[in-house]
Coordinates of C-alpha atoms and ligand atoms in Angstrom, one line a residue:
Chain A
M271 CA 236.9 50.5 -86.4
D272 CA 237.1 52.9 -89.3
V273 CA 235.5 51.8 -92.5
P274 CA 237.7 52.7 -95.4
E275 CA 236.3 54.5 -98.5
L276 CA 234.1 51.9 -100.2
I277 CA 234.6 51.1 -103.9
H278 CA 232.1 52.6 -106.2
A279 CA 233.5 51.6 -109.5
R280 CA 231.6 51.9 -112.8
P281 CA 230.6 48.6 -114.3
V282 CA 232.0 47.4 -117.6
P283 CA 229.7 48.7 -120.3
R284 CA 227.7 45.9 -122.0
P285 CA 226.1 47.4 -125.1
S286 CA 224.9 44.0 -126.3
R287 CA 222.3 44.0 -123.5
W288 CA 220.7 47.1 -124.8
I289 CA 220.7 45.8 -128.4
W290 CA 219.0 42.6 -127.2
A291 CA 216.5 44.6 -125.1
G292 CA 215.6 46.6 -128.2
I293 CA 215.2 43.5 -130.5
V294 CA 213.0 41.7 -127.9
T295 CA 210.9 44.7 -127.2
L296 CA 210.2 45.2 -130.9
L297 CA 209.2 41.5 -131.3
V298 CA 207.0 41.5 -128.2
L299 CA 205.2 44.7 -129.3
T300 CA 204.6 43.2 -132.8
L301 CA 203.2 40.0 -131.3
A302 CA 201.0 41.9 -128.8
H303 CA 199.7 44.2 -131.5
S304 CA 198.7 41.3 -133.7
L305 CA 197.0 39.5 -130.7
V306 CA 194.9 42.5 -130.0
T307 CA 194.1 43.6 -133.6
N308 CA 193.8 40.4 -135.5
P309 CA 190.1 39.6 -135.4
E310 CA 190.6 35.9 -136.1
Y311 CA 191.7 35.3 -132.5
R312 CA 188.2 36.1 -131.3
W313 CA 189.1 36.8 -127.7
D314 CA 185.4 37.2 -126.9
V315 CA 184.9 33.6 -127.8
V316 CA 187.9 32.6 -125.7
G317 CA 186.3 34.3 -122.7
Q318 CA 182.9 32.8 -123.4
Y319 CA 184.3 29.2 -123.5
L320 CA 187.0 29.5 -120.9
F321 CA 184.6 28.2 -118.2
D322 CA 182.4 26.1 -120.4
P323 CA 181.4 22.9 -118.5
R324 CA 182.6 20.7 -121.4
I325 CA 186.0 22.3 -121.3
L326 CA 186.2 22.2 -117.6
A327 CA 185.3 18.5 -117.6
G328 CA 188.0 18.0 -120.4
A329 CA 190.6 19.6 -118.2
Q330 CA 189.7 17.4 -115.3
W331 CA 189.9 14.3 -117.4
T332 CA 193.3 15.4 -118.7
L333 CA 194.5 15.9 -115.1
L334 CA 193.1 12.6 -114.0
L335 CA 194.7 10.7 -116.9
T336 CA 198.1 12.4 -116.2
V337 CA 198.0 11.6 -112.5
G338 CA 196.8 8.1 -113.1
A339 CA 199.3 7.3 -115.8
M340 CA 202.2 8.8 -113.8
A341 CA 201.2 6.9 -110.6
L342 CA 201.1 3.7 -112.5
G343 CA 204.3 4.6 -114.4
I344 CA 206.2 5.3 -111.1
V345 CA 205.1 2.1 -109.5
L346 CA 206.2 0.1 -112.6
A347 CA 209.4 2.1 -112.9
V348 CA 210.6 1.5 -109.4
T349 CA 209.6 -2.1 -109.5
S350 CA 211.3 -2.8 -112.8
A351 CA 214.4 -0.7 -111.9
I352 CA 214.9 -2.7 -108.7
M353 CA 214.3 -5.9 -110.5
R354 CA 217.0 -5.0 -113.0
M355 CA 219.5 -4.3 -110.3
G356 CA 218.6 -7.4 -108.3
T357 CA 220.3 -10.8 -108.1
N358 CA 217.5 -12.9 -109.6
P359 CA 218.3 -13.4 -113.3
I360 CA 214.7 -14.3 -114.2
L361 CA 213.3 -11.0 -112.8
R362 CA 216.2 -9.1 -114.5
G363 CA 215.1 -10.6 -117.8
V364 CA 211.4 -9.8 -117.2
A365 CA 212.3 -6.1 -116.4
W366 CA 214.6 -5.9 -119.4
T367 CA 212.0 -7.3 -121.8
Y368 CA 209.3 -4.9 -120.4
I369 CA 211.5 -1.9 -121.0
W370 CA 212.6 -3.1 -124.4
F371 CA 209.1 -3.6 -125.7
F372 CA 207.4 -0.6 -124.3
R373 CA 210.1 1.8 -125.3
G374 CA 210.5 0.2 -128.6
T375 CA 207.0 0.6 -130.0
P376 CA 205.1 3.9 -130.6
I377 CA 202.8 5.0 -127.8
Y378 CA 200.0 5.6 -130.4
T379 CA 200.2 1.9 -131.5
Q380 CA 200.1 0.8 -127.9
L381 CA 197.0 2.9 -127.2
V382 CA 195.2 1.5 -130.3
F383 CA 196.2 -2.0 -129.1
W384 CA 194.8 -1.4 -125.6
G385 CA 191.6 -0.2 -127.3
L386 CA 191.3 -3.5 -129.1
I387 CA 192.1 -5.6 -126.0
S388 CA 188.5 -6.7 -125.5
V389 CA 188.4 -8.0 -129.1
L390 CA 191.6 -9.9 -128.5
Y391 CA 190.7 -11.2 -125.1
P392 CA 186.9 -11.0 -124.6
R393 CA 187.1 -12.6 -121.1
L394 CA 189.6 -12.2 -118.3
V395 CA 190.2 -15.5 -116.4
L396 CA 191.7 -16.0 -113.0
G397 CA 193.1 -19.5 -112.6
I398 CA 196.0 -21.8 -113.3
P399 CA 197.1 -22.0 -117.0
Y400 CA 196.0 -25.3 -118.4
G401 CA 194.4 -26.0 -115.0
P402 CA 191.3 -25.0 -113.1
T403 CA 189.8 -21.5 -113.4
F404 CA 188.5 -19.8 -110.3
W405 CA 187.0 -16.6 -111.6
T406 CA 186.1 -15.1 -115.0
I407 CA 184.8 -11.7 -116.1
S408 CA 184.0 -10.0 -119.4
T409 CA 186.9 -7.7 -120.4
Q410 CA 184.5 -4.9 -121.4
D411 CA 183.0 -4.8 -117.9
V412 CA 186.3 -3.9 -116.2
A413 CA 188.2 -2.1 -119.0
N414 CA 186.4 1.0 -120.0
A415 CA 188.1 3.5 -122.2
A416 CA 189.5 5.6 -119.2
V417 CA 191.0 2.5 -117.6
L418 CA 192.6 1.4 -120.9
A419 CA 193.9 4.9 -121.5
I420 CA 195.6 5.1 -118.1
L421 CA 196.9 1.5 -118.5
G422 CA 198.3 2.3 -122.0
L423 CA 199.9 5.6 -120.9
G424 CA 201.2 4.2 -117.6
L425 CA 202.8 1.1 -119.1
N426 CA 204.6 3.2 -121.6
E427 CA 205.7 5.8 -119.1
G428 CA 206.9 3.1 -116.7
A429 CA 209.4 1.9 -119.2
Y430 CA 210.9 5.4 -119.7
L431 CA 210.8 6.2 -116.0
S432 CA 212.5 2.9 -115.2
E433 CA 215.7 4.2 -116.8
I434 CA 215.5 7.4 -114.8
V435 CA 215.0 5.5 -111.6
R436 CA 217.9 3.2 -112.4
A437 CA 220.2 6.1 -113.1
G438 CA 219.1 7.6 -109.8
L439 CA 219.7 4.4 -107.9
N440 CA 223.1 4.0 -109.5
S441 CA 224.0 7.6 -108.7
V442 CA 224.1 6.8 -105.0
D443 CA 227.6 6.1 -103.8
K444 CA 228.6 2.4 -103.3
G445 CA 229.8 3.4 -99.8
Q446 CA 226.2 4.0 -98.8
W447 CA 225.3 0.4 -99.6
E448 CA 228.4 -0.8 -97.7
A449 CA 227.7 1.3 -94.6
A450 CA 224.1 0.1 -94.4
T451 CA 225.1 -3.5 -95.1
A452 CA 227.8 -3.4 -92.5
L453 CA 225.2 -2.2 -89.9
G454 CA 223.2 -5.4 -90.6
M455 CA 220.5 -3.7 -92.7
S456 CA 218.8 -6.0 -95.3
R457 CA 218.8 -5.2 -99.0
G458 CA 215.2 -4.1 -99.0
K459 CA 215.7 -1.9 -95.9
T460 CA 218.8 -0.3 -97.4
L461 CA 217.0 0.5 -100.6
R462 CA 213.9 2.0 -98.9
R463 CA 215.6 3.9 -96.1
I464 CA 219.0 4.8 -97.5
I465 CA 219.3 4.5 -101.3
I466 CA 215.9 5.6 -102.6
P467 CA 215.7 8.8 -100.5
Q468 CA 219.1 9.9 -101.9
A469 CA 218.3 8.8 -105.4
M470 CA 215.2 11.0 -105.4
R471 CA 217.4 14.0 -105.8
V472 CA 218.4 12.7 -109.2
I473 CA 215.0 11.1 -110.0
V474 CA 212.6 14.0 -109.2
P475 CA 213.7 16.6 -111.8
P476 CA 213.4 14.4 -114.9
T477 CA 210.3 12.9 -113.5
G478 CA 208.8 16.3 -113.2
N479 CA 209.7 16.8 -116.8
E480 CA 208.1 13.5 -117.7
T481 CA 204.9 14.6 -115.9
I482 CA 204.6 17.8 -117.9
S483 CA 205.3 15.8 -121.0
M484 CA 202.6 13.3 -120.0
L485 CA 200.1 16.1 -119.6
K486 CA 200.3 16.7 -123.3
T487 CA 200.7 13.1 -124.3
T488 CA 197.2 12.4 -122.9
S489 CA 195.8 14.0 -126.0
L490 CA 196.8 10.8 -127.9
V491 CA 194.3 8.7 -126.0
L492 CA 191.9 9.4 -128.9
A493 CA 193.6 6.3 -130.2
V494 CA 191.9 4.1 -127.6
P495 CA 189.4 5.8 -128.3
F496 CA 188.9 8.0 -125.3
T497 CA 187.2 11.3 -126.2
Y498 CA 186.6 13.3 -123.0
E499 CA 190.1 14.9 -122.6
L500 CA 190.8 18.5 -123.2
T501 CA 192.4 18.6 -126.6
F502 CA 189.7 16.5 -128.2
V503 CA 186.8 18.3 -126.5
A504 CA 188.2 21.7 -127.4
S505 CA 188.7 20.9 -131.0
A506 CA 185.4 19.2 -131.2
V507 CA 183.6 22.3 -129.8
G508 CA 185.8 24.5 -132.1
N509 CA 184.9 22.6 -135.2
Q510 CA 181.3 22.5 -134.4
K511 CA 181.2 26.3 -134.1
F512 CA 183.6 26.8 -137.0
L513 CA 185.9 28.6 -134.5
P514 CA 188.9 26.4 -134.1
V515 CA 191.5 29.1 -133.1
P516 CA 189.8 30.5 -130.0
L517 CA 189.0 27.0 -128.7
L518 CA 192.6 25.9 -129.1
I519 CA 193.7 29.0 -127.2
V520 CA 191.3 27.9 -124.4
A521 CA 192.9 24.5 -124.3
A522 CA 196.4 26.0 -124.3
I523 CA 195.5 28.2 -121.4
Y524 CA 194.5 25.2 -119.3
Y525 CA 197.7 23.3 -120.3
L526 CA 199.8 26.3 -119.2
V527 CA 198.0 26.7 -115.9
I528 CA 198.4 23.0 -115.1
T529 CA 202.0 23.0 -116.1
S530 CA 202.7 26.0 -113.9
V531 CA 201.1 24.2 -110.9
L532 CA 203.1 21.1 -111.6
M533 CA 206.3 23.2 -111.7
V534 CA 205.6 24.7 -108.3
G535 CA 205.0 21.1 -107.0
Q536 CA 208.3 20.0 -108.5
H537 CA 210.1 22.9 -106.9
F538 CA 208.9 21.8 -103.4
L539 CA 209.7 18.2 -104.0
E540 CA 213.2 19.0 -105.1
A541 CA 213.7 21.2 -102.1
H542 CA 212.5 18.3 -99.9
Y543 CA 214.8 15.7 -101.3
G544 CA 217.7 18.1 -101.4
R545 CA 217.6 18.4 -97.6
G546 CA 220.9 17.5 -96.0
F547 CA 222.7 18.1 -99.3
D548 CA 223.0 21.8 -99.6
G549 CA 224.9 22.5 -96.4
A550 CA 222.2 24.9 -95.2
D551 CA 219.7 24.7 -92.4
S552 CA 216.7 25.6 -94.4
P553 CA 215.3 22.9 -96.6
T554 CA 215.0 25.3 -99.5
G555 CA 218.7 26.3 -99.3
K556 CA 219.8 29.8 -100.0
S557 CA 223.0 29.2 -101.9
R558 CA 222.1 29.0 -105.5
A559 CA 225.4 29.7 -107.1
M560 CA 226.0 26.0 -107.9
S561 CA 223.1 23.8 -109.0
K562 CA 221.7 21.8 -106.1
R563 CA 222.9 18.6 -107.7
Q564 CA 226.4 19.8 -108.1
Q565 CA 226.6 20.9 -104.5
A566 CA 225.1 17.7 -103.3
I567 CA 227.6 15.6 -105.2
L568 CA 230.3 17.8 -103.9
N569 CA 229.1 17.7 -100.3
A570 CA 228.3 14.0 -100.2
G571 CA 231.7 13.3 -101.7
T572 CA 230.1 10.5 -103.7
A573 CA 231.5 11.3 -107.1
K574 CA 235.0 11.9 -105.9
A575 CA 237.8 9.4 -105.8
G576 CA 237.4 5.7 -106.4
P577 CA 236.6 3.2 -103.7
Y578 CA 240.2 2.1 -103.5
L579 CA 241.6 5.6 -102.9
D580 CA 244.4 5.2 -100.6
V581 CA 246.7 7.6 -98.8
T582 CA 250.1 5.9 -99.0
P583 CA 252.8 7.1 -96.6
Chain B
M299 CA 238.3 -18.5 -74.0
T300 CA 237.6 -18.4 -77.8
P301 CA 239.4 -15.6 -79.5
M302 CA 237.3 -12.7 -80.9
I303 CA 238.7 -13.3 -84.4
E304 CA 240.3 -16.4 -85.8
I305 CA 241.4 -16.3 -89.4
R306 CA 242.8 -19.5 -90.9
G307 CA 244.4 -19.9 -94.3
V308 CA 242.3 -17.2 -95.9
H309 CA 242.7 -16.6 -99.6
K310 CA 240.8 -14.1 -101.7
L311 CA 240.7 -13.9 -105.5
F312 CA 239.0 -11.2 -107.6
G313 CA 238.8 -13.1 -110.8
H314 CA 242.4 -14.0 -111.5
L315 CA 243.8 -11.4 -109.1
H316 CA 245.1 -13.2 -106.1
V317 CA 244.7 -10.5 -103.4
L318 CA 245.0 -12.5 -100.1
K319 CA 247.4 -15.4 -100.2
G320 CA 246.9 -17.5 -97.0
I321 CA 246.3 -15.2 -94.1
D322 CA 246.4 -16.6 -90.5
L323 CA 245.5 -14.1 -87.8
T324 CA 244.1 -14.4 -84.2
V325 CA 242.8 -11.4 -82.3
Q326 CA 241.9 -11.9 -78.6
R327 CA 239.1 -10.3 -76.8
G328 CA 239.9 -6.7 -75.8
E329 CA 242.9 -6.7 -78.1
V330 CA 243.8 -3.9 -80.5
A331 CA 245.4 -5.2 -83.7
V332 CA 246.9 -2.6 -86.2
L333 CA 247.4 -3.6 -89.8
L334 CA 250.1 -1.8 -91.6
G335 CA 251.4 -2.2 -95.1
P336 CA 251.8 -0.5 -98.5
S337 CA 248.8 0.5 -100.6
G338 CA 247.3 -2.5 -102.4
S339 CA 248.7 -5.1 -100.0
G340 CA 245.2 -6.4 -99.2
K341 CA 244.5 -4.7 -95.8
S342 CA 241.1 -3.4 -96.7
T343 CA 240.2 -6.7 -98.3
L344 CA 241.1 -8.6 -95.2
L345 CA 239.1 -6.3 -93.0
R346 CA 236.1 -6.7 -95.4
C347 CA 236.3 -10.4 -95.2
I348 CA 235.8 -10.3 -91.4
N349 CA 232.3 -8.9 -91.8
E350 CA 231.5 -10.6 -95.1
L351 CA 231.5 -7.5 -97.2
E352 CA 233.7 -9.7 -99.3
E353 CA 233.2 -13.5 -99.6
I354 CA 236.4 -15.4 -99.0
S355 CA 237.7 -17.8 -101.7
A356 CA 239.4 -20.3 -99.3
G357 CA 240.0 -20.7 -95.6
R358 CA 237.9 -19.9 -92.6
V359 CA 237.0 -16.8 -90.7
F360 CA 235.6 -17.2 -87.2
V361 CA 234.2 -14.3 -85.1
D362 CA 233.5 -15.1 -81.5
G363 CA 233.9 -18.8 -82.4
E364 CA 231.2 -18.7 -85.1
L365 CA 232.0 -19.3 -88.8
V366 CA 231.5 -16.1 -90.8
G367 CA 229.3 -16.3 -93.9
L368 CA 229.3 -20.1 -94.0
H369 CA 228.2 -22.9 -91.8
E370 CA 229.2 -26.5 -91.6
V371 CA 226.5 -29.2 -91.7
A372 CA 227.4 -32.8 -90.6
K373 CA 226.4 -35.2 -93.4
G374 CA 227.2 -38.8 -92.4
N375 CA 230.8 -38.9 -91.5
R376 CA 231.8 -35.7 -93.3
T377 CA 230.8 -32.1 -93.1
V378 CA 229.4 -30.0 -96.0
L379 CA 229.8 -26.2 -96.2
H380 CA 226.6 -24.1 -96.8
R381 CA 226.4 -20.4 -97.4
R382 CA 224.5 -18.7 -94.7
R383 CA 221.2 -17.1 -95.5
D384 CA 221.2 -13.3 -96.0
E385 CA 219.4 -12.6 -92.7
D386 CA 221.9 -14.8 -90.8
I387 CA 224.8 -12.9 -92.4
A388 CA 223.1 -9.6 -91.5
R389 CA 222.8 -10.8 -87.9
Q390 CA 226.6 -11.6 -87.9
R391 CA 227.4 -8.2 -89.4
S392 CA 225.3 -6.3 -86.9
R393 CA 227.6 -7.4 -84.1
I394 CA 230.7 -6.0 -85.9
G395 CA 231.1 -2.3 -86.2
M396 CA 232.8 -0.8 -89.2
V397 CA 234.3 2.6 -89.8
F398 CA 235.2 3.6 -93.3
Q399 CA 237.9 6.0 -94.7
R400 CA 235.2 8.1 -96.4
F401 CA 232.8 8.1 -93.4
N402 CA 229.9 7.0 -95.5
L403 CA 227.4 8.8 -93.3
F404 CA 223.8 8.9 -94.6
P405 CA 223.7 12.4 -96.0
H406 CA 219.9 12.8 -95.9
L407 CA 219.8 12.1 -92.2
T408 CA 220.9 14.2 -89.3
A409 CA 223.8 13.0 -87.0
L410 CA 221.2 11.8 -84.5
Q411 CA 219.2 10.0 -87.1
N412 CA 222.3 8.4 -88.5
V413 CA 223.1 6.9 -85.1
M414 CA 219.4 5.8 -84.5
E415 CA 218.8 4.3 -88.0
A416 CA 220.3 0.8 -87.5
P417 CA 219.0 0.1 -84.0
R418 CA 215.5 1.3 -85.1
Q419 CA 215.5 -0.6 -88.4
V420 CA 217.5 -3.8 -87.6
R421 CA 216.9 -4.2 -83.8
K422 CA 213.4 -2.6 -83.7
V423 CA 214.5 -0.6 -80.7
P424 CA 211.6 1.8 -79.7
K425 CA 212.1 5.3 -80.8
D426 CA 212.6 7.0 -77.4
K427 CA 215.1 4.4 -76.3
A428 CA 217.0 4.6 -79.6
R429 CA 217.1 8.4 -79.3
K430 CA 218.3 8.4 -75.8
R431 CA 221.1 5.9 -76.6
A432 CA 222.1 7.9 -79.7
E433 CA 222.3 11.1 -77.7
E434 CA 224.5 9.3 -75.2
L435 CA 226.8 8.0 -77.9
L436 CA 227.1 11.4 -79.6
G437 CA 228.0 12.8 -76.2
R438 CA 230.6 10.1 -75.8
V439 CA 232.3 11.2 -79.1
G440 CA 232.0 14.9 -78.0
L441 CA 229.2 15.9 -80.4
A442 CA 226.2 16.2 -78.2
D443 CA 225.6 19.7 -79.6
R444 CA 225.7 18.6 -83.2
A445 CA 222.9 16.1 -83.0
D446 CA 220.6 17.9 -85.4
H447 CA 223.3 18.8 -88.0
Y448 CA 223.4 17.0 -91.4
P449 CA 226.7 15.4 -92.3
A450 CA 227.4 18.1 -94.9
Q451 CA 227.3 20.7 -92.1
L452 CA 230.0 18.9 -90.1
S453 CA 233.8 18.8 -90.5
G454 CA 235.5 15.6 -91.6
G455 CA 236.6 14.9 -88.1
Q456 CA 233.1 15.4 -86.7
Q457 CA 231.6 13.2 -89.5
Q458 CA 234.0 10.4 -88.6
R459 CA 233.2 10.6 -85.0
V460 CA 229.5 10.4 -85.8
A461 CA 230.3 7.4 -87.9
I462 CA 232.0 5.8 -84.9
A463 CA 228.9 6.6 -82.8
R464 CA 226.7 5.0 -85.5
A465 CA 228.7 1.8 -85.4
L466 CA 228.7 1.7 -81.6
A467 CA 224.9 2.1 -81.5
M468 CA 224.6 -1.6 -82.5
D469 CA 226.6 -2.6 -79.4
P470 CA 229.3 -4.4 -81.4
E471 CA 231.7 -6.7 -79.7
L472 CA 234.3 -5.9 -82.4
M473 CA 235.2 -2.8 -84.3
L474 CA 236.9 -2.6 -87.7
F475 CA 238.5 0.6 -88.8
D476 CA 239.7 1.1 -92.4
E477 CA 242.0 4.1 -92.5
P478 CA 239.6 6.2 -90.4
T479 CA 241.9 9.3 -90.6
S480 CA 243.3 9.1 -94.1
A481 CA 240.6 11.4 -95.6
L482 CA 241.0 14.0 -92.9
D483 CA 242.9 17.3 -92.8
P484 CA 245.9 16.9 -90.5
E485 CA 244.5 19.1 -87.8
L486 CA 241.4 16.9 -87.5
V487 CA 243.2 13.5 -87.2
G488 CA 243.8 13.9 -83.4
E489 CA 240.1 14.2 -82.4
V490 CA 239.3 10.9 -84.2
L491 CA 242.3 9.0 -82.8
N492 CA 241.4 10.2 -79.3
V493 CA 237.9 8.7 -79.6
M494 CA 239.5 5.5 -80.8
K495 CA 242.0 5.5 -77.9
D496 CA 239.1 5.9 -75.4
L497 CA 237.4 2.9 -77.1
A498 CA 240.5 0.8 -76.8
S499 CA 241.0 1.6 -73.1
D500 CA 237.3 0.7 -72.5
G501 CA 238.3 -2.8 -73.6
M502 CA 236.8 -2.8 -77.2
T503 CA 238.3 -5.4 -79.5
M504 CA 239.6 -3.5 -82.5
V505 CA 241.2 -4.1 -85.9
V506 CA 242.6 -0.9 -87.3
V507 CA 244.1 -0.3 -90.7
T508 CA 246.0 3.0 -90.4
H509 CA 249.1 4.8 -91.4
E510 CA 249.3 6.6 -88.1
I511 CA 252.4 4.9 -86.7
G512 CA 252.2 6.9 -83.5
F513 CA 248.7 5.5 -82.8
A514 CA 250.0 1.9 -83.5
R515 CA 252.9 2.4 -81.1
E516 CA 250.7 3.8 -78.3
V517 CA 247.6 1.6 -78.6
A518 CA 248.3 -1.6 -80.5
D519 CA 248.7 -4.9 -78.7
Q520 CA 249.6 -6.5 -81.9
V521 CA 251.1 -5.0 -85.1
V522 CA 250.7 -6.9 -88.3
F523 CA 252.7 -5.9 -91.4
M524 CA 251.2 -7.0 -94.7
D525 CA 252.6 -6.9 -98.2
D526 CA 251.4 -8.4 -101.4
G527 CA 248.6 -10.4 -99.8
V528 CA 250.6 -12.1 -97.1
I529 CA 251.5 -11.3 -93.5
V530 CA 255.2 -10.6 -93.5
E531 CA 255.8 -9.9 -89.9
R532 CA 253.8 -9.6 -86.7
G533 CA 254.4 -8.8 -83.0
T534 CA 254.5 -6.0 -80.5
P535 CA 254.8 -2.4 -81.8
A536 CA 258.3 -2.3 -80.3
G537 CA 259.3 -5.4 -82.2
V538 CA 257.7 -4.8 -85.6
I539 CA 258.0 -1.0 -85.9
D540 CA 261.2 -0.3 -84.1
N541 CA 263.1 -3.5 -84.6
P542 CA 261.8 -5.2 -87.8
Q543 CA 263.4 -8.5 -88.9
E544 CA 262.2 -8.9 -92.5
P545 CA 263.7 -6.9 -95.3
R546 CA 260.3 -5.8 -96.6
T547 CA 259.3 -4.6 -93.2
K548 CA 262.6 -2.7 -92.7
D549 CA 262.1 -1.2 -96.2
F550 CA 258.6 0.0 -95.4
F551 CA 259.4 1.6 -92.1
A552 CA 262.6 3.1 -93.4
K553 CA 260.3 5.1 -95.8
V554 CA 257.5 5.9 -93.4
L555 CA 259.5 6.9 -90.3
Ligands
ADP122 N1 236.2 -5.4 -105.6 C1 237.5 -5.6 -106.1 N2 237.6 -6.0 -107.4 C2 238.8 -6.2 -108.0 N3 240.0 -5.9 -107.4 C3 239.9 -5.5 -106.1 C4 238.7 -5.3 -105.4 N4 238.9 -4.8 -104.2 C5 240.3 -4.7 -104.1 N5 240.9 -5.1 -105.2 C6 242.3 -5.2 -105.5 O1 242.9 -5.9 -104.4 C7 244.2 -5.4 -104.1 C8 244.2 -5.1 -102.6 O2 243.3 -4.0 -102.4 P1 243.1 -3.5 -100.9 O3 242.6 -4.6 -100.0 O4 242.2 -2.3 -101.0 O5 244.5 -3.0 -100.4 P2 244.9 -2.0 -99.3 O6 243.7 -1.7 -98.5 O7 246.0 -2.7 -98.5 O8 245.5 -0.8 -100.0 C9 244.4 -4.2 -105.0 O9 245.2 -4.6 -106.1 C10 243.0 -3.8 -105.4 O10 243.0 -3.2 -106.7
MG123 MG1 242.7 0.1 -98.2

């Protein structure tokens, strides 16, 4: 078959692109120039402290606090979200109160409170209230600063994530519940096997966001007080040497590196839970014109038409 | 022999909305009953009362002689009604297949996984056995070569056929269809109706809500015309569709045919 003459039309001129390119180049050059020439940055000190053992330990603690708090937060969030959607009014009330309290008070106050827990409750007791006690332990023995920091951050995070999880669970079409129920699947099975895997598409992106936010919120655990995490260590070293700026840059570099790693992880999680929703064979999906969520909603037909849609002759 | 479905004096209220107003219906084993009627007349609700997706407000529904959703306990010289436990209701439902207008396939699972899911999770069928059966059922609805496709990669007609295979995987003794072809492009309706006709000729007991009058004429043993929450007229396709007696039925078919 003959190929006709292909179109080689000139694109529409877009002068605004060139203007913006000029402005941005100018700004970047100015910034780069100051970074290099301003002696206050002390890049030599940045290099010297980048792999300082105290800083490395601080970065590790920050990572550990983030992972621990998010793990606790996710468990609490899923539990409380399912409780709120359940049929038991007592559990619904418990979940509601938890979210109300931990979202309604500042995280800093909560962390100070957890730091004081061994003053408020010197002993932890396992037993029946007003009845016999089986086991008792000093609070200080189990609750060191790291545990309290993770507890404080995790409890607060769980309350926020709970709303995200609930929105995710609610985003799944009612028809999915009905189909699973009609097949004889129990509520728990339906949640685990059918609803949660679909809700993950909606839950993962904001949870990734929360994780990145948590990475930086960990610097508040000074309130407990917990003093081994990155921001505190970096500023302590900086103040000690009278060189706060280069040490803050060191800390910022670690935060950026960890955030970048988290973003890569988030990308793969989103691809995994998007499977079956983008109409492509590969789990990563090539078609990017629409956002994955829009496509998924379209393909799954979940957001279209009410449940009573009828085709009347 | 006990009928497959026996519905006696069933009422359904949604708050103050009286949707079913005293329904009596018997469907024998191997029979195909087609429910016809205008939109909003309560056809879907009636279907959903048979597998307890809705709780009935009054009356009794028996499937295979067993009271659905409730059970009667003798207490002295009278009987008391108890709601069945969730697991018991799930057991009852697992013997009734249901096919929805909007397919409701599980989008994160492949066609094969969709069909295997309930036998694996509810009946604890071993994986190999469930897979073999699922492949067999996909073959039966003509989709053996689509086993590894996700629902989003299938046409509407193919999705609905997977949904039928999924329901059949639980070896139901009764199949409920709620407008299985209404969401399909016209050229895809035939393939789904053909699968349903095959099922009917294999002796499956079926209750079908549909607007496909041709299907009703060809396959139905019993045609039931509903309007405004009551059964207005019932009988053979020839009687109800071609020679209706009630004014409301005449009116409806005058518009449809
Ligand atoms: N869950 C529900 N809550 C409130 N009203 C409902 C519900 N389900 C159905 N209805 C109402 O019941 C009536 C009958 O609905 P339906 O059984 O879907 O009719 P059909 O399937 O014949 O079109 C309609 O008026 C509908 O709005
Ligand atoms: Mg309907």
